[in-house]
Structure formats: structure tokens, C-alpha cells
PDB file of C-alpha atoms and ligand atoms in Angstrom:
ATOM      1  CA  ALA A   1      51.890  61.265  43.357  1.00  0.00           C
ATOM      2  CA  VAL A   2      53.593  59.974  39.922  1.00  0.00           C
ATOM      3  CA  GLN A   3      56.718  60.959  39.733  1.00  0.00           C
ATOM      4  CA  ARG A   4      60.033  61.176  37.220  1.00  0.00           C
ATOM      5  CA  THR A   5      63.881  61.028  39.038  1.00  0.00           C
ATOM      6  CA  PHE A   6      67.069  60.836  37.814  1.00  0.00           C
ATOM      7  CA  SER A   7      69.299  58.082  37.216  1.00  0.00           C
ATOM      8  CA  ILE A   8      73.137  57.079  35.395  1.00  0.00           C
ATOM      9  CA  VAL A   9      73.893  53.578  35.212  1.00  0.00           C
ATOM     10  CA  LYS A  10      77.259  53.705  35.995  1.00  0.00           C
ATOM     11  CA  PRO A  11      80.801  53.059  33.911  1.00  0.00           C
ATOM     12  CA  ASP A  12      81.565  49.880  36.216  1.00  0.00           C
ATOM     13  CA  ALA A  13      78.025  49.071  34.741  1.00  0.00           C
ATOM     14  CA  THR A  14      78.361  49.476  31.029  1.00  0.00           C
ATOM     15  CA  LYS A  15      82.075  48.258  31.366  1.00  0.00           C
ATOM     16  CA  ARG A  16      80.947  44.632  32.231  1.00  0.00           C
ATOM     17  CA  ASN A  17      78.049  44.850  29.905  1.00  0.00           C
ATOM     18  CA  ILE A  18      75.477  44.566  32.123  1.00  0.00           C
ATOM     19  CA  THR A  19      73.091  48.235  31.680  1.00  0.00           C
ATOM     20  CA  GLY A  20      70.270  45.380  30.300  1.00  0.00           C
ATOM     21  CA  LYS A  21      69.909  43.893  33.834  1.00  0.00           C
ATOM     22  CA  VAL A  22      70.086  47.279  35.456  1.00  0.00           C
ATOM     23  CA  ASN A  23      67.281  48.459  33.080  1.00  0.00           C
ATOM     24  CA  ALA A  24      65.514  44.681  33.818  1.00  0.00           C
ATOM     25  CA  LYS A  25      65.472  45.525  37.766  1.00  0.00           C
ATOM     26  CA  ILE A  26      64.521  49.523  36.912  1.00  0.00           C
ATOM     27  CA  GLU A  27      61.067  48.327  35.111  1.00  0.00           C
ATOM     28  CA  ASP A  28      60.739  44.950  36.886  1.00  0.00           C
ATOM     29  CA  ALA A  29      59.888  47.392  39.441  1.00  0.00           C
ATOM     30  CA  GLY A  30      57.405  49.449  37.887  1.00  0.00           C
ATOM     31  CA  LEU A  31      59.340  52.052  36.556  1.00  0.00           C
ATOM     32  CA  ARG A  32      59.496  53.678  32.821  1.00  0.00           C
ATOM     33  CA  ILE A  33      62.566  54.614  31.013  1.00  0.00           C
ATOM     34  CA  ILE A  34      61.298  57.403  29.388  1.00  0.00           C
ATOM     35  CA  ALA A  35      64.833  58.899  28.515  1.00  0.00           C
ATOM     36  CA  GLN A  36      67.587  57.236  28.255  1.00  0.00           C
ATOM     37  CA  LYS A  37      71.249  57.730  26.463  1.00  0.00           C
ATOM     38  CA  ARG A  38      74.636  56.615  26.681  1.00  0.00           C
ATOM     39  CA  ILE A  39      77.158  59.163  26.725  1.00  0.00           C
ATOM     40  CA  GLN A  40      80.677  59.938  27.758  1.00  0.00           C
ATOM     41  CA  LEU A  41      81.070  61.943  30.899  1.00  0.00           C
ATOM     42  CA  SER A  42      83.871  65.161  30.966  1.00  0.00           C
ATOM     43  CA  LYS A  43      85.319  65.950  33.908  1.00  0.00           C
ATOM     44  CA  GLU A  44      84.016  69.695  33.902  1.00  0.00           C
ATOM     45  CA  GLN A  45      80.629  67.556  33.379  1.00  0.00           C
ATOM     46  CA  ALA A  46      81.307  64.789  36.026  1.00  0.00           C
ATOM     47  CA  GLY A  47      82.504  67.503  38.445  1.00  0.00           C
ATOM     48  CA  GLU A  48      79.891  69.950  38.117  1.00  0.00           C
ATOM     49  CA  PHE A  49      77.292  67.781  38.464  1.00  0.00           C
ATOM     50  CA  TYR A  50      78.875  66.358  42.343  1.00  0.00           C
ATOM     51  CA  GLY A  51      79.164  69.756  42.782  1.00  0.00           C
ATOM     52  CA  ILE A  52      77.374  69.106  45.983  1.00  0.00           C
ATOM     53  CA  HIS A  53      80.541  66.706  46.652  1.00  0.00           C
ATOM     54  CA  LYS A  54      83.338  69.340  46.314  1.00  0.00           C
ATOM     55  CA  GLU A  55      84.646  69.268  49.449  1.00  0.00           C
ATOM     56  CA  ARG A  56      83.850  65.605  50.387  1.00  0.00           C
ATOM     57  CA  PRO A  57      87.202  63.426  50.602  1.00  0.00           C
ATOM     58  CA  PHE A  58      86.115  61.396  47.732  1.00  0.00           C
ATOM     59  CA  TYR A  59      84.783  63.932  45.086  1.00  0.00           C
ATOM     60  CA  ASN A  60      88.322  63.368  42.896  1.00  0.00           C
ATOM     61  CA  ASP A  61      88.010  59.548  42.654  1.00  0.00           C
ATOM     62  CA  LEU A  62      84.477  59.661  42.299  1.00  0.00           C
ATOM     63  CA  VAL A  63      84.962  62.485  39.423  1.00  0.00           C
ATOM     64  CA  GLU A  64      87.806  60.522  38.285  1.00  0.00           C
ATOM     65  CA  PHE A  65      85.559  56.997  37.996  1.00  0.00           C
ATOM     66  CA  MET A  66      82.114  58.938  36.765  1.00  0.00           C
ATOM     67  CA  THR A  67      84.369  59.576  33.364  1.00  0.00           C
ATOM     68  CA  SER A  68      86.330  56.432  33.032  1.00  0.00           C
ATOM     69  CA  GLY A  69      83.907  54.766  30.728  1.00  0.00           C
ATOM     70  CA  PRO A  70      80.358  55.602  29.149  1.00  0.00           C
ATOM     71  CA  VAL A  71      77.722  56.121  31.886  1.00  0.00           C
ATOM     72  CA  VAL A  72      73.884  56.014  30.295  1.00  0.00           C
ATOM     73  CA  VAL A  73      71.631  58.278  31.621  1.00  0.00           C
ATOM     74  CA  GLN A  74      67.691  57.596  31.918  1.00  0.00           C
ATOM     75  CA  VAL A  75      65.251  59.668  33.118  1.00  0.00           C
ATOM     76  CA  LEU A  76      62.406  57.331  34.821  1.00  0.00           C
ATOM     77  CA  GLU A  77      58.577  57.662  35.924  1.00  0.00           C
ATOM     78  CA  GLY A  78      56.232  56.089  37.702  1.00  0.00           C
ATOM     79  CA  GLU A  79      54.793  56.026  41.071  1.00  0.00           C
ATOM     80  CA  ASP A  80      56.637  57.614  43.928  1.00  0.00           C
ATOM     81  CA  ALA A  81      59.442  57.648  41.874  1.00  0.00           C
ATOM     82  CA  ILE A  82      62.103  58.938  44.095  1.00  0.00           C
ATOM     83  CA  ALA A  83      61.744  57.250  46.733  1.00  0.00           C
ATOM     84  CA  LYS A  84      61.346  53.847  44.392  1.00  0.00           C
ATOM     85  CA  TYR A  85      64.318  54.079  42.308  1.00  0.00           C
ATOM     86  CA  ARG A  86      66.141  53.961  46.018  1.00  0.00           C
ATOM     87  CA  GLU A  87      64.950  50.983  47.178  1.00  0.00           C
ATOM     88  CA  VAL A  88      65.749  49.342  44.493  1.00  0.00           C
ATOM     89  CA  MET A  89      69.189  50.772  44.063  1.00  0.00           C
ATOM     90  CA  GLY A  90      69.734  49.664  47.436  1.00  0.00           C
ATOM     91  CA  ALA A  91      72.707  52.009  49.827  1.00  0.00           C
ATOM     92  CA  THR A  92      75.191  53.744  48.403  1.00  0.00           C
ATOM     93  CA  ASN A  93      77.929  51.236  49.692  1.00  0.00           C
ATOM     94  CA  PRO A  94      76.865  47.757  48.381  1.00  0.00           C
ATOM     95  CA  LYS A  95      78.107  46.092  51.876  1.00  0.00           C
ATOM     96  CA  GLU A  96      74.723  47.867  53.353  1.00  0.00           C
ATOM     97  CA  ALA A  97      72.595  47.025  50.664  1.00  0.00           C
ATOM     98  CA  ASP A  98      69.398  44.377  51.064  1.00  0.00           C
ATOM     99  CA  ALA A  99      69.409  41.564  49.297  1.00  0.00           C
ATOM    100  CA  GLY A 100      67.721  41.544  45.626  1.00  0.00           C
ATOM    101  CA  THR A 101      68.573  45.455  45.113  1.00  0.00           C
ATOM    102  CA  ILE A 102      70.502  46.480  42.510  1.00  0.00           C
ATOM    103  CA  ARG A 103      73.654  47.206  44.410  1.00  0.00           C
ATOM    104  CA  ALA A 104      73.411  43.943  46.863  1.00  0.00           C
ATOM    105  CA  GLU A 105      73.669  42.242  43.092  1.00  0.00           C
ATOM    106  CA  PHE A 106      75.943  43.785  40.831  1.00  0.00           C
ATOM    107  CA  ALA A 107      78.106  47.150  42.734  1.00  0.00           C
ATOM    108  CA  GLU A 108      81.663  46.678  43.274  1.00  0.00           C
ATOM    109  CA  SER A 109      82.711  48.971  45.847  1.00  0.00           C
ATOM    110  CA  ILE A 110      81.113  51.872  47.243  1.00  0.00           C
ATOM    111  CA  ASP A 111      81.713  53.986  44.117  1.00  0.00           C
ATOM    112  CA  ALA A 112      81.975  51.705  41.201  1.00  0.00           C
ATOM    113  CA  ASN A 113      78.209  51.036  42.453  1.00  0.00           C
ATOM    114  CA  THR A 114      76.263  50.559  39.387  1.00  0.00           C
ATOM    115  CA  VAL A 115      73.618  53.187  39.698  1.00  0.00           C
ATOM    116  CA  HIS A 116      72.769  56.604  40.985  1.00  0.00           C
ATOM    117  CA  GLY A 117      69.691  58.258  41.802  1.00  0.00           C
ATOM    118  CA  SER A 118      68.030  61.601  43.066  1.00  0.00           C
ATOM    119  CA  ASP A 119      67.595  61.985  46.598  1.00  0.00           C
ATOM    120  CA  ALA A 120      64.950  64.475  46.529  1.00  0.00           C
ATOM    121  CA  PRO A 121      62.713  65.668  44.019  1.00  0.00           C
ATOM    122  CA  GLU A 122      64.436  69.034  44.110  1.00  0.00           C
ATOM    123  CA  THR A 123      67.628  67.060  43.092  1.00  0.00           C
ATOM    124  CA  ALA A 124      65.711  65.422  40.427  1.00  0.00           C
ATOM    125  CA  ALA A 125      64.010  68.917  39.213  1.00  0.00           C
ATOM    126  CA  GLU A 126      67.790  69.947  38.703  1.00  0.00           C
ATOM    127  CA  GLU A 127      69.530  66.503  37.598  1.00  0.00           C
ATOM    128  CA  ILE A 128      66.903  65.483  34.253  1.00  0.00           C
ATOM    129  CA  PRO A 129      67.168  69.244  32.421  1.00  0.00           C
ATOM    130  CA  PHE A 130      71.520  68.970  33.836  1.00  0.00           C
ATOM    131  CA  PHE A 131      71.655  65.920  30.460  1.00  0.00           C
ATOM    132  CA  PHE A 132      67.748  65.678  28.819  1.00  0.00           C
ATOM    133  CA  SER A 133      66.102  68.469  27.045  1.00  0.00           C
ATOM    134  CA  ASP A 134      61.871  68.117  26.810  1.00  0.00           C
ATOM    135  CA  ASP A 135      61.862  66.971  23.622  1.00  0.00           C
ATOM    136  CA  GLU A 136      64.040  63.858  24.513  1.00  0.00           C
ATOM    137  CA  ILE A 137      62.406  62.747  27.312  1.00  0.00           C
ATOM    138  CA  VAL A 138      59.007  61.400  25.983  1.00  0.00           C
ATOM    139  CA  GLY A 139      56.773  59.997  28.798  1.00  0.00           C
TER     140      GLY A 139
HETATM  141  P1  CMP B   1      76.062  58.657  44.233  1.00  0.00           P
HETATM  142  O1  CMP B   1      74.271  58.102  44.278  1.00  0.00           O
HETATM  143  O2  CMP B   1      76.071  58.737  42.448  1.00  0.00           O
HETATM  144  O3  CMP B   1      76.142  59.826  44.494  1.00  0.00           O
HETATM  145  C1  CMP B   1      77.527  59.972  45.250  1.00  0.00           C
HETATM  146  C2  CMP B   1      79.192  59.546  45.350  1.00  0.00           C
HETATM  147  O4  CMP B   1      79.846  59.273  45.621  1.00  0.00           O
HETATM  148  C3  CMP B   1      78.286  57.804  45.196  1.00  0.00           C
HETATM  149  O5  CMP B   1      76.936  57.679  44.665  1.00  0.00           O
HETATM  150  C4  CMP B   1      79.422  56.738  45.654  1.00  0.00           C
HETATM  151  O6  CMP B   1      79.732  56.421  44.832  1.00  0.00           O
HETATM  152  C5  CMP B   1      80.371  57.711  45.784  1.00  0.00           C
HETATM  153  N1  CMP B   1      80.707  57.718  47.335  1.00  0.00           N
HETATM  154  C6  CMP B   1      82.602  57.178  47.504  1.00  0.00           C
HETATM  155  N2  CMP B   1      81.931  57.442  48.984  1.00  0.00           N
HETATM  156  C7  CMP B   1      81.518  57.913  49.566  1.00  0.00           C
HETATM  157  C8  CMP B   1      80.878  58.357  50.930  1.00  0.00           C
HETATM  158  N3  CMP B   1      81.933  57.971  51.256  1.00  0.00           N
HETATM  159  N4  CMP B   1      80.042  58.833  51.368  1.00  0.00           N
HETATM  160  C9  CMP B   1      78.879  58.360  49.300  1.00  0.00           C
HETATM  161  N5  CMP B   1      79.029  58.050  48.507  1.00  0.00           N
HETATM  162  C10 CMP B   1      80.399  58.153  48.414  1.00  0.00           C
END
């Protein structure tokens, strides 16, 4: 079925000026970018967005990294978009990411791993409205 998923192009990508290369990977996979904006996350926003990881040892570094520069938040649409985007991203740890995936090609480390994508329909349904109102999404 046609689904929507939420994506973040992370600060390591904006810093290296490769957001277009990341978007090309997304579009080459048949996913459509139906909403997109470049923003600077506040500590509060990043902390709340990643609230599910609050008790994990990497939480503070994650919030620090995600606020270290601009990010590009996106809504992607396509057939099985959630699973498809996870395939296109590759494993969280770039050392484990399959060849040709965004993280294999571009990620610098498990924190600076270039992209985030929703892991399930329930997560996408929370993450999309966290950043976008309905009128900002044009499918
Ligand atoms: P993301 O999909 O944005 O969700 C949480 C992020 O935490 C993850 O990508 C990684 O960049 C980061 N992270 C750092 N260490 C770990 C870890 N051990 N396990 C999972 N995620 C981690």
C-alpha cells in the first residue's frame, strides 16, 4: 500500500553539502519527497523527538549531535515507504550497512549516520505531525 514516512537528513549531511545526493538516493528508490524544510532543532525539540531513547547511554550525544547544525526534515511517500526507506538508508551502524545504501555511502559514524527514518507506521504517524502541519504536505 502507499504509505508516508518521516525522514531527517542529519547535520553531518547538511555540513558536507550533500543533501542533494541524499535526496537523489531517495528519489532513485521511487520515493517522493512530498514535504521538506531545513531547520535548526532546539535541544528541547531534539530531546522530545528522541524521547523514546531517553534512558539509552547514547541519548545525550544524540541530542547534542542533532542540534549541532541544520537538519532537513521530510515526508516521503510511496509503495511500502516505511520499509523501503529503511532499505535505502541501510543499517543504523554504517559499518553494517549494505553497499549502495545511503549510510554505506555517506555516513561517518553511528551518530553521524546521515539520515533518520520512521521504523513503523505508528512511529511515522507521530513523527510526521511533530514537524509538519497538513497544509505543508503536498502529495
Ligand atoms: P536514528 O534512526 O536517528 O535513531 C536514533 C539514533 O541514535 C540512531 O539513528 C543513531 O544515529 C543514534 N545511535 C547512537 N548509538 C546508537 C546505538 N547504540 N543504537 C541505536 N542508535 C544509536
